[in-house]
Coordinates of C-alpha atoms in Angstrom, one line a residue:
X1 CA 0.0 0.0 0.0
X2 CA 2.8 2.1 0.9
X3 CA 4.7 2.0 -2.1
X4 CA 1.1 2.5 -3.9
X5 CA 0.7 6.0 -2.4
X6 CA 4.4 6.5 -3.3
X7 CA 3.9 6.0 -6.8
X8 CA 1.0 8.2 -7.0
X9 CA 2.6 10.9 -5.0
X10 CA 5.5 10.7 -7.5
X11 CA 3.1 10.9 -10.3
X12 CA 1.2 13.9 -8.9
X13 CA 4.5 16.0 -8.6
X14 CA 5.7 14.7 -12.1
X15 CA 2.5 15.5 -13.8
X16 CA 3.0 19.5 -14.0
X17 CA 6.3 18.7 -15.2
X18 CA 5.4 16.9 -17.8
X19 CA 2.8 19.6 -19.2
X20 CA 5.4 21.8 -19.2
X21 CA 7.6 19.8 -20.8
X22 CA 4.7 19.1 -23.4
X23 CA 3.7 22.1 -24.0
X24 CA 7.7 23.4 -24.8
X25 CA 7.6 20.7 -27.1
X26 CA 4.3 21.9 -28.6
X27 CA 5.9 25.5 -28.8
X28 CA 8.9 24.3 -30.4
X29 CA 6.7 22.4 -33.2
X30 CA 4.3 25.0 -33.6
X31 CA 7.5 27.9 -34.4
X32 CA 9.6 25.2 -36.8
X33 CA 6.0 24.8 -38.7
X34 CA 5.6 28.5 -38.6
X35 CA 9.3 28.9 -39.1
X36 CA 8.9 26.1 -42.5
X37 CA 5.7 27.6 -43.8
X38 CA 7.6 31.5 -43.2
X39 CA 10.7 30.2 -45.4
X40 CA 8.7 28.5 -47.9
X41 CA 6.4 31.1 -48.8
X42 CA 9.7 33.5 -49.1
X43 CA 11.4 31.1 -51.5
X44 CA 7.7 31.0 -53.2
X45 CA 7.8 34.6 -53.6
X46 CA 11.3 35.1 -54.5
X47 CA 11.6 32.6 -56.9
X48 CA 8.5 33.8 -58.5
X49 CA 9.8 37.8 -58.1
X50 CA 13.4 36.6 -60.1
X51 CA 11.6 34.9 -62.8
X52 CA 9.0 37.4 -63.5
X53 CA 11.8 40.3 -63.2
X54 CA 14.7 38.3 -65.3
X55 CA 11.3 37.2 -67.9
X56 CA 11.2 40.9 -68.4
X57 CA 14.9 42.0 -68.5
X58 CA 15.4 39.6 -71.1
X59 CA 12.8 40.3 -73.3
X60 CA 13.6 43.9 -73.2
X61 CA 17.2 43.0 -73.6
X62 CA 16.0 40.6 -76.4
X63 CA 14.3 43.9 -77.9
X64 CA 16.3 46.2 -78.0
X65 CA 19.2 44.3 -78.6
X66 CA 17.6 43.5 -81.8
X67 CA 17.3 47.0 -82.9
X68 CA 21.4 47.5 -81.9
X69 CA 22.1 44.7 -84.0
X70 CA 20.1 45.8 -87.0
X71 CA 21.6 49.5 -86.7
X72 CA 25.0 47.4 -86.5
X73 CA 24.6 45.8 -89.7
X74 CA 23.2 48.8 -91.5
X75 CA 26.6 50.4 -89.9
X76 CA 28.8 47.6 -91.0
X77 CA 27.0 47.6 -94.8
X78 CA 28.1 51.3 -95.4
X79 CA 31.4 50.9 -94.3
X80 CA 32.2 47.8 -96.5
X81 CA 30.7 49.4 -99.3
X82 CA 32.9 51.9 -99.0
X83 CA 36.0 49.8 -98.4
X84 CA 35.0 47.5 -101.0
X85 CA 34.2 50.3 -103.1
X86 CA 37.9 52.1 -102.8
X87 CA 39.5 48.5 -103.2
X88 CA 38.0 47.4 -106.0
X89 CA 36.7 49.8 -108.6
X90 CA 35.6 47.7 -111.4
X91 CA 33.8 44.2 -111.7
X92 CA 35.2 40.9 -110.7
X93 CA 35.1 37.8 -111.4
X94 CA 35.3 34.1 -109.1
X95 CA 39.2 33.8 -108.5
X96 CA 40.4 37.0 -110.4
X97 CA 42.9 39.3 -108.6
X98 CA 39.8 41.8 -107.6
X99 CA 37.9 38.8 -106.2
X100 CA 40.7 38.0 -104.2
X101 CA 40.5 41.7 -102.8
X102 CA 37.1 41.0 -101.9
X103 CA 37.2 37.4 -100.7
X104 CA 39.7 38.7 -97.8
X105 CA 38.1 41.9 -96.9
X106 CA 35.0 39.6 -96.2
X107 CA 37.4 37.2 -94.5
X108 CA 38.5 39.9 -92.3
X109 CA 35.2 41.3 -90.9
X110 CA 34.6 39.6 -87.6
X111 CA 30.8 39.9 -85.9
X112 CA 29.3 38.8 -82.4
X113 CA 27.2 35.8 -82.4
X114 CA 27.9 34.1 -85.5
X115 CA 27.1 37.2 -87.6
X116 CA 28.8 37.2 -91.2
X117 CA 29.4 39.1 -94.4
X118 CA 28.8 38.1 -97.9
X119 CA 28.9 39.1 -101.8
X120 CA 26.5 37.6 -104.3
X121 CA 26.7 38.6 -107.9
X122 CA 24.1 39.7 -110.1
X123 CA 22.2 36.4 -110.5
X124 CA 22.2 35.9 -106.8
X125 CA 25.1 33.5 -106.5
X126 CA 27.1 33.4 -103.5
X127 CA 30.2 35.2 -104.7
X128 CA 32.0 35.9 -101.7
X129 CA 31.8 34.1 -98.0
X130 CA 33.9 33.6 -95.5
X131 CA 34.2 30.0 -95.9
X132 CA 34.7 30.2 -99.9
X133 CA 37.8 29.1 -99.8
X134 CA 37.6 25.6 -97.9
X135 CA 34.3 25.4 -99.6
X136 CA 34.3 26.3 -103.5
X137 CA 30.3 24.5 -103.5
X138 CA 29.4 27.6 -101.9
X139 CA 29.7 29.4 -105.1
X140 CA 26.5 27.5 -106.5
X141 CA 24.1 28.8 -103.9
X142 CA 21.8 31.1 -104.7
X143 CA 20.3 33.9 -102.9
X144 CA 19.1 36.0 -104.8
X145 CA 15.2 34.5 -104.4
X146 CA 15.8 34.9 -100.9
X147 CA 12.7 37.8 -99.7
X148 CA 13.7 41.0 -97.3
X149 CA 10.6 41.3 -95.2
X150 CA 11.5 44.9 -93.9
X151 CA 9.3 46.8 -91.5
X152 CA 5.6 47.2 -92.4
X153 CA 6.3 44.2 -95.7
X154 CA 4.5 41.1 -95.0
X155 CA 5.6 39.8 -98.4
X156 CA 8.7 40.5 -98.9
X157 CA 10.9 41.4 -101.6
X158 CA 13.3 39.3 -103.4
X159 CA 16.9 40.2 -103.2
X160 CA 17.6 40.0 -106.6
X161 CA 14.8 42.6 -106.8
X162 CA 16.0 45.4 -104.3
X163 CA 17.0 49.0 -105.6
X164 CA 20.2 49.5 -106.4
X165 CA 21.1 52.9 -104.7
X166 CA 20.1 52.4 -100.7
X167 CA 20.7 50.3 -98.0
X168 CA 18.1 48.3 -96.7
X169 CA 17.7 46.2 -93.6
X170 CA 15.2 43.4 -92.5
X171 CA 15.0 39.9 -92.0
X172 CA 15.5 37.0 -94.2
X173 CA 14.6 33.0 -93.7
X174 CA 16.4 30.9 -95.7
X175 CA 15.4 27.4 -96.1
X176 CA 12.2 28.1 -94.5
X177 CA 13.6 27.6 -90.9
X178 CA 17.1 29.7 -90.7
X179 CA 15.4 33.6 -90.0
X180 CA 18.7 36.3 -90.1
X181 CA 18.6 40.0 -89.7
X182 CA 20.0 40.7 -92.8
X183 CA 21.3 44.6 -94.1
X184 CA 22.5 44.7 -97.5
X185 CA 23.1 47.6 -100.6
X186 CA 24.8 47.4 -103.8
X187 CA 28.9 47.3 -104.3
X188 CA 29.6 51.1 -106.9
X189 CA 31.3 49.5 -109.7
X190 CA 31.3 45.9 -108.8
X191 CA 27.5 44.6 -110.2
X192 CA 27.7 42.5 -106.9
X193 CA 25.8 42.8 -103.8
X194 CA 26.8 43.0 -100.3
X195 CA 25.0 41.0 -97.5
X196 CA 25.3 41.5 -93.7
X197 CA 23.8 38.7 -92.1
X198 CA 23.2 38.2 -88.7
X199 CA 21.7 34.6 -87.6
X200 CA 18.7 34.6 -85.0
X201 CA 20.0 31.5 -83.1
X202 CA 23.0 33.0 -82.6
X203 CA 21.8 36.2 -80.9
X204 CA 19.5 34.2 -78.7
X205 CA 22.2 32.0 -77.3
X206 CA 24.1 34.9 -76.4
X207 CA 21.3 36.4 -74.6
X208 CA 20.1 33.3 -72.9
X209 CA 24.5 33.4 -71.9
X210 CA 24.3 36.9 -71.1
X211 CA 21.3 36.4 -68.4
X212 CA 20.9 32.8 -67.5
X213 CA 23.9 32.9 -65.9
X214 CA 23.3 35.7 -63.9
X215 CA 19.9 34.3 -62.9
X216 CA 21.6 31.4 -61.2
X217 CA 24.1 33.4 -59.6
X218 CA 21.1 35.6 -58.4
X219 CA 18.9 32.3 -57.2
X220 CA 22.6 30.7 -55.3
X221 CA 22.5 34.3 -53.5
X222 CA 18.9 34.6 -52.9
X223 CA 19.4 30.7 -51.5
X224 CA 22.1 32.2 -49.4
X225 CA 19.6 35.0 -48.1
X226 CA 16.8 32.8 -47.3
X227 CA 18.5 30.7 -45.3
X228 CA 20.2 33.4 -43.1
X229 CA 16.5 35.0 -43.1
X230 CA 15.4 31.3 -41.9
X231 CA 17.7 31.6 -38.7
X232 CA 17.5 35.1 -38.0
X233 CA 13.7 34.3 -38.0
X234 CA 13.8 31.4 -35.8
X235 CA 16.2 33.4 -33.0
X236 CA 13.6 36.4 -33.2
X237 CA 10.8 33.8 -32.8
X238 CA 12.4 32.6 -29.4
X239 CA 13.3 36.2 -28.1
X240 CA 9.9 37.0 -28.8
X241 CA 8.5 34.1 -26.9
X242 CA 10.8 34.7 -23.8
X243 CA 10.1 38.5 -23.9
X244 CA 5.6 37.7 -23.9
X245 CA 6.5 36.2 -21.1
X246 CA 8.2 38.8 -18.9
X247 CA 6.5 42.2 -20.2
X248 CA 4.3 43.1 -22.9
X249 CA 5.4 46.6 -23.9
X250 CA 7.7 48.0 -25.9
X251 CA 5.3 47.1 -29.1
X252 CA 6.2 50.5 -31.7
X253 CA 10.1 50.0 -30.5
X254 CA 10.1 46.4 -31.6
X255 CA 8.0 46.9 -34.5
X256 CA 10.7 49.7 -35.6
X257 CA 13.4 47.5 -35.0
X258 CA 11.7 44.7 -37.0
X259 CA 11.3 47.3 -39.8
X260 CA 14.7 48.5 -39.7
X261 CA 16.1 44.5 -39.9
X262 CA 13.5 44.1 -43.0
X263 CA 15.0 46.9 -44.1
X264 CA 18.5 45.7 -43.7
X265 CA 18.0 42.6 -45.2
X266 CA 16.2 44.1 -48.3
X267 CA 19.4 46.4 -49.0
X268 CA 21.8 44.1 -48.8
X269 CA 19.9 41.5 -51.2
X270 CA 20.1 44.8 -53.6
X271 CA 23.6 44.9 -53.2
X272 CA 24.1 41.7 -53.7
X273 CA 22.3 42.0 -56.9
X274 CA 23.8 44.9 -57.9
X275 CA 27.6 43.4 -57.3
X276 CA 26.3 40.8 -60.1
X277 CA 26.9 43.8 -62.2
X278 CA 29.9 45.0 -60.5
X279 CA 31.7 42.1 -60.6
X280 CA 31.6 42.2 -64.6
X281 CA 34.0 45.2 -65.2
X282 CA 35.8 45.8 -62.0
X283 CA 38.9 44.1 -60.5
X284 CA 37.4 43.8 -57.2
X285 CA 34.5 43.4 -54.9
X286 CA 34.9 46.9 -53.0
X287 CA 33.5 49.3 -56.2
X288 CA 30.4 49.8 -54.5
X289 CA 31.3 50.3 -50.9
X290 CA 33.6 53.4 -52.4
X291 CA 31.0 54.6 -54.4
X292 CA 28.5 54.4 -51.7
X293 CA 31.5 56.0 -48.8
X294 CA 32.0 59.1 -51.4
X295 CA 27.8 59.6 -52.0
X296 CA 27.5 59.6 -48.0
X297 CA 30.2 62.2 -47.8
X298 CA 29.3 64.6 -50.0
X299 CA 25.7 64.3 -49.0
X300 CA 26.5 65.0 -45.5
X301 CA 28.8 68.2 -46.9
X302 CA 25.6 69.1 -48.7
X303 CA 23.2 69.2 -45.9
X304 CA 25.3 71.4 -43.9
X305 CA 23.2 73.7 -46.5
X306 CA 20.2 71.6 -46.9
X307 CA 17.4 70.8 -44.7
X308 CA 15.9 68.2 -47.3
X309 CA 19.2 66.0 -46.7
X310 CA 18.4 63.8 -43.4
X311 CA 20.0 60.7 -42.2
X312 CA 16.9 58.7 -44.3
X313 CA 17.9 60.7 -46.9
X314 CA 21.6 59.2 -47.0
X315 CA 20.9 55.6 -46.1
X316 CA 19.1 55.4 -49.1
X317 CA 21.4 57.1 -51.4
X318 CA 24.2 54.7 -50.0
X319 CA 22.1 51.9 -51.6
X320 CA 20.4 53.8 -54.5
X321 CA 24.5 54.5 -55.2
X322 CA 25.2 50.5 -55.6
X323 CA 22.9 50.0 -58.5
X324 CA 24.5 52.8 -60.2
X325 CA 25.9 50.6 -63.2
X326 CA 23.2 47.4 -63.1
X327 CA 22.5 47.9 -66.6
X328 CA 25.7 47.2 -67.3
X329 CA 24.2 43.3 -67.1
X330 CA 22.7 44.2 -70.6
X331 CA 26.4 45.1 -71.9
X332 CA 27.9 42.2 -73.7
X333 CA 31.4 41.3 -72.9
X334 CA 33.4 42.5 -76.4
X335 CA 31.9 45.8 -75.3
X336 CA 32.2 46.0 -71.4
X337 CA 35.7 44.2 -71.4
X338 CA 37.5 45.7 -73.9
X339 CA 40.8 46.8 -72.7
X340 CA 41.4 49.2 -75.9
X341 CA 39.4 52.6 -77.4
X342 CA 35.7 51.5 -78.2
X343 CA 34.6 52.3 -81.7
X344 CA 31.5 54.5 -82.3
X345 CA 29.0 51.6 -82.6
X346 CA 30.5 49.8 -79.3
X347 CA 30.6 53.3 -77.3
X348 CA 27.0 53.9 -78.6
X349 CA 26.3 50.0 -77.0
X350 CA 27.8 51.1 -73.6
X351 CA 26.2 54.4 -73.7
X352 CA 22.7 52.4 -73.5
X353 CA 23.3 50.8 -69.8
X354 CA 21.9 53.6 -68.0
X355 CA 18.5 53.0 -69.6
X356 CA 19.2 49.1 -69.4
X357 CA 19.0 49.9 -65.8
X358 CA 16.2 52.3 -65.6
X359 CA 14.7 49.8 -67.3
X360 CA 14.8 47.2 -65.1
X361 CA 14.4 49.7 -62.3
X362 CA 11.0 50.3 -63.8
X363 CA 9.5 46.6 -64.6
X364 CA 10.5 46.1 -60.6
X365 CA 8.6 49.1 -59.6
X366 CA 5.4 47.9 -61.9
X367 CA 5.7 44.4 -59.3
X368 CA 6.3 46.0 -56.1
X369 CA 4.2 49.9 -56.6
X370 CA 5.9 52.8 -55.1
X371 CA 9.3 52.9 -53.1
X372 CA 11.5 55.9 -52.5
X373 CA 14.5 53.9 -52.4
X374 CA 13.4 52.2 -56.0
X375 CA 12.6 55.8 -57.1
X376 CA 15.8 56.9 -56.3
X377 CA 17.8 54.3 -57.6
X378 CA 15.7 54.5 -61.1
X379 CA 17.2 58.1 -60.6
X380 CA 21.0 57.8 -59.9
X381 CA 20.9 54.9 -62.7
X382 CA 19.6 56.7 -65.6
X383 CA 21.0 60.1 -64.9
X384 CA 24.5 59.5 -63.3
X385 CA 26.5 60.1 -66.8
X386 CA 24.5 63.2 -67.5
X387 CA 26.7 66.5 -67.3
X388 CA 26.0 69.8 -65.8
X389 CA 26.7 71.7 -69.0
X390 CA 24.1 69.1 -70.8
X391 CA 26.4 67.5 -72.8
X392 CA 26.2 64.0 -71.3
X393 CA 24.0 61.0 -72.1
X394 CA 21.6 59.2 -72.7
X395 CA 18.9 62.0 -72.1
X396 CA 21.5 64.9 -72.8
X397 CA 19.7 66.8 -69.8
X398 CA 21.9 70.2 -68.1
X399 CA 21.7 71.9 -64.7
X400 CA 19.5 71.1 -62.0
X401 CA 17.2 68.9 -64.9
X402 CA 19.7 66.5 -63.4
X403 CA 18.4 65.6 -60.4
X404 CA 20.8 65.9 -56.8
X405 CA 21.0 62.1 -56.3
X406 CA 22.5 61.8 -59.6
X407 CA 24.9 64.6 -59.5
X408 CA 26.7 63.1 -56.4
X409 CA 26.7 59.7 -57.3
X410 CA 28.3 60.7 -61.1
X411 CA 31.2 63.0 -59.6
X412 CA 31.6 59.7 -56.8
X413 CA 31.9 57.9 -59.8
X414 CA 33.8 59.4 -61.5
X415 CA 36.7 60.0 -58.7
X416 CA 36.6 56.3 -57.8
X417 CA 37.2 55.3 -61.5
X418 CA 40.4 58.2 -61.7
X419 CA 41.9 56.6 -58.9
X420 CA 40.7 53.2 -59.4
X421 CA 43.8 50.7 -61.0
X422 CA 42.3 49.0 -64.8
X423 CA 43.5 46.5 -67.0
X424 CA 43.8 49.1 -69.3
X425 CA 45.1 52.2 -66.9
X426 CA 47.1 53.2 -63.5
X427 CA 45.3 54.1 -60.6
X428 CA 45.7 58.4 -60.0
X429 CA 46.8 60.4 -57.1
X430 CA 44.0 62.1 -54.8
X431 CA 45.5 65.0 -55.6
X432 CA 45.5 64.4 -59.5
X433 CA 42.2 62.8 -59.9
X434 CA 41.0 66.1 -57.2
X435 CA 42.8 68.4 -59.6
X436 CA 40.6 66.9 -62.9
X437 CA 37.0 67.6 -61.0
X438 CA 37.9 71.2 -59.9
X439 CA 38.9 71.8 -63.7
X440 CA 35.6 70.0 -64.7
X441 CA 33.3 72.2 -62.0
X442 CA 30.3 73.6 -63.7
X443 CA 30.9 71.9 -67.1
X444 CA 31.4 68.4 -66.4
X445 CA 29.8 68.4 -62.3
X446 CA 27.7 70.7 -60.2
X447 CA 29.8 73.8 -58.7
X448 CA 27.8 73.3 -55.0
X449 CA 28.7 69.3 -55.2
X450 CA 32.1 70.6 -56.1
X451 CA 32.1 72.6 -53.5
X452 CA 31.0 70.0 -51.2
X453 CA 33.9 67.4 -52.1
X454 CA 36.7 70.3 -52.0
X455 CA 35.9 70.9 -48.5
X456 CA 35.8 67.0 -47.7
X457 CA 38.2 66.0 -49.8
X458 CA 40.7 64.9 -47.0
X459 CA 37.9 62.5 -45.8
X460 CA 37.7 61.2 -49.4
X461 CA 41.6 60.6 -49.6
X462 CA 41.1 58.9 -46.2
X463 CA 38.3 56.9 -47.4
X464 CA 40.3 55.7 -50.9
X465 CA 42.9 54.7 -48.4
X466 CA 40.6 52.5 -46.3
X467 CA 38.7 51.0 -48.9
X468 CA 41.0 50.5 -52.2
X469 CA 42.2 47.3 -52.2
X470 CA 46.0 47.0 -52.3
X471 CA 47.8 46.4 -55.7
X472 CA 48.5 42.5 -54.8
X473 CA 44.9 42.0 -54.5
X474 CA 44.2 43.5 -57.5
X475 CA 46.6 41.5 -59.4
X476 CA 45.2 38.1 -57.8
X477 CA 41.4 39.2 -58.7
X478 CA 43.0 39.9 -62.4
X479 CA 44.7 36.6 -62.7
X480 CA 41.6 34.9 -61.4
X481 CA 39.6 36.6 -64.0

């Protein structure tokens, strides 16, 4: 009997215990299902967010990289005509000495993307290719049935059948499957025909290179950021617990501070985005950190005289700063990494990033509606290579058209890139690079942001000092390139 009422005395003092214990263990399910369901809707959303906005980068990429390529080829037409023109005056024939002249200047011309040059003579017969020469069979194809479907033309006009004293561009489908923006104008003196072709298939692999890379670099980082967004979850999820239990106050400074971590986490996802298009033309990881260090102090210099500048003010230009040059994703390699002098075509290409960006700025803003930090990037992106005198790009804009956010970000650009060590330069002095912006105040920058980085510019010496990476560095991240 004894040890009876022993056992149910142990029982009655274990009993709380183990309701406590059960309902811990209840808690703890019930936050790693909430914690689960919280990471899998983010992933859900995110991975729905990157499709939709890299769906829409590329087809606008996809568009307007169609009309580059077909101004390209009108380009390239003119010019060989000309060189074709000077080279060879009078007619040829297959394997005369002119012909030869030809055959290597088409030889010569090298395109993006499979692109090509050829010369068919006046009963359409491929005269000139690139691969005559390993393939003489070449010489019996026949284009000139071939129909130019320009703008507007359903139809189509036969090649064989286009005026003689223009250039005209369209596309072309040969064989019935193999569709080529084509340009094309008659050879002066020659009865022969020039053809700039440039193959479909070939532009659309190097757009699906261009961006489907840089969408599974974005979905590894995005991986990355969920799963540190998982934990930082779950340890807020027990703090939160702990603190219910001891004191229910404190609601608007927790809900700021939860705010501010959102915020956090959505700026550095931004600038891990925005480093994507970073790392493609610089030699190391720290461009954006220097870009955003000189924006912060000439925005700080600049409120000294300005009320509108506030502490909200600069935190979001540091990160509006970052995403200066993500249009620069649009840019394809010959062009962005090219250590020599761009030609006009290729400079014109480059000169189109900042509204790649705004772009992209823009199809984001359509998801997510209205954002001053979006708004301000869209800002800084499009208008950071615009000049005070108005003779910068792309909208060619002067004065105080250009709006402030953009006119600190483009002379903090521009000082980091004058002191900034290239493949294809040596980094400058403070002092030099200092010199150059004074000389360019009220032409090239703003006098009052002028101003502004005169009197800081010991900070911004101090700042290149901190945050340049040192010359071995460089070299490493070069050889690893």
């Amino acid at each position: 009997m004894k040890t009876t009422q022993q056992s149910s005395t142990q029982q009655a003092d274990t009993a709380p215990q183990a309701a406590i214990i059960g309902g811990a263990v209840r808690t703890r399910a019930s936050r790693h299902r909430v914690i689960a369901v919280a990471i899998g809707v983010q992933a859900l959303l995110l991975a729905v967010g990157w499709v939709v906005t890299f769906r829409e980068v590329r087809e606008r990429v996809s568009a307007k990289f169609k009309d580059q390529i077909v101004a390209s080829n009108i380009k390239t037409v003119e010019a060989v005509r000309e060189k074709l023109a000077e080279l060879v005056p009078d007619e040829m024939a297959y394997g005369d000495k002119n012909w030869e002249v030809a055959q290597s200047v088409i030889e010569s011309i090298k395109m993006p993307a499979d692109g090509f040059a050829c010369i068919i003579d006046d009963e359409g017969k491929l005269l000139c290719h690139p691969d005559m020469r390993e393939d003489p069979s070449l010489r019996s194809v026949n284009l000139g049935e071939a129909k130019l479907k320009q703008v507007g033309d359903a139809s189509g006009t036969e090649l064989g059948r286009l005026a003689d004293d223009e250039v005209v561009a369209g596309s072309v489908t040969f064989m019935g499957v193999d569709k080529h923006y084509l340009a094309t104008a008659m050879v002066p003196g020659m009865n022969a025909r020039l053809l700039v072709h440039q193959p479909v298939a070939g532009l659309i692999s190097a757009g699906e290179a261009a961006t489907g890379g840089l969408l599974w670099i974005s979905l590894g980082i995005g991986s990355v950021v969920l799963l540190s967004t998982g934990l930082a979850t779950g340890r807020l999820m027990r703090r939160h617990d702990r603190e219910l239990e001891a004191i229910n106050t404190g609601l608007e400074a927790e809900v700021a501070r939860r705010l501010g971590q959102a915020m956090s986490t959505r700026d550095a996802l931004i600038l891990g985005l925005a480093k994507l298009a970073d790392y493609r033309d610089t030699d190391t990881g720290t461009h954006l950190e220097r870009i955003a260090e000189y924006s912060e102090l000439l925005a700080r210099e600049l409120a000294k005289a300005d009320a509108t500048i506030d502490e909200v003010y600069i935190r979001r230009l540091r990160v509006a700063s970052s995403m200066h040059d993500i249009g620069k994703v649009g840019v394809e390699d010959a062009v962005l990494l090219k250590p020599g002098k761009l030609t006009d075509a290729e400079r014109a290409r480059m000169q189109r990033h900042p509204i790649m960006g705004a772009d992209t700025l823009i199809a984001i803003r359509e998801k997510m509606g209205h954002d001053e930090l979006v708004e301000m990037a869209l800002v800084v992106t499009l208008e950071h290579h615009e000049r005070w005198d108005g003779k910068g790009y792309p909208l060619g804009i002067a004065g105080e058209q250009i709006q402030l956010p953009a006119r600190i970000v483009a002379l903090a650009d521009v000082y980091d890139a004058l002191t900034s060590e290239r493949v294809y330069k040596a980094a400058m002095s403070h002092e030099q690079a200092a010199a150059i912006i004074v000389k360019e105040c009220g032409s090239q920058f703003d006098p009052a942001v002028v101003d502004a980085f005169v009197a800081c510019g010991q900070r911004f010496a101090e700042a290149r000092t901190r945050l340049q990476p040192p010359k071995d560095a460089i070299g490493t991240a070069k050889i690893a390139a």
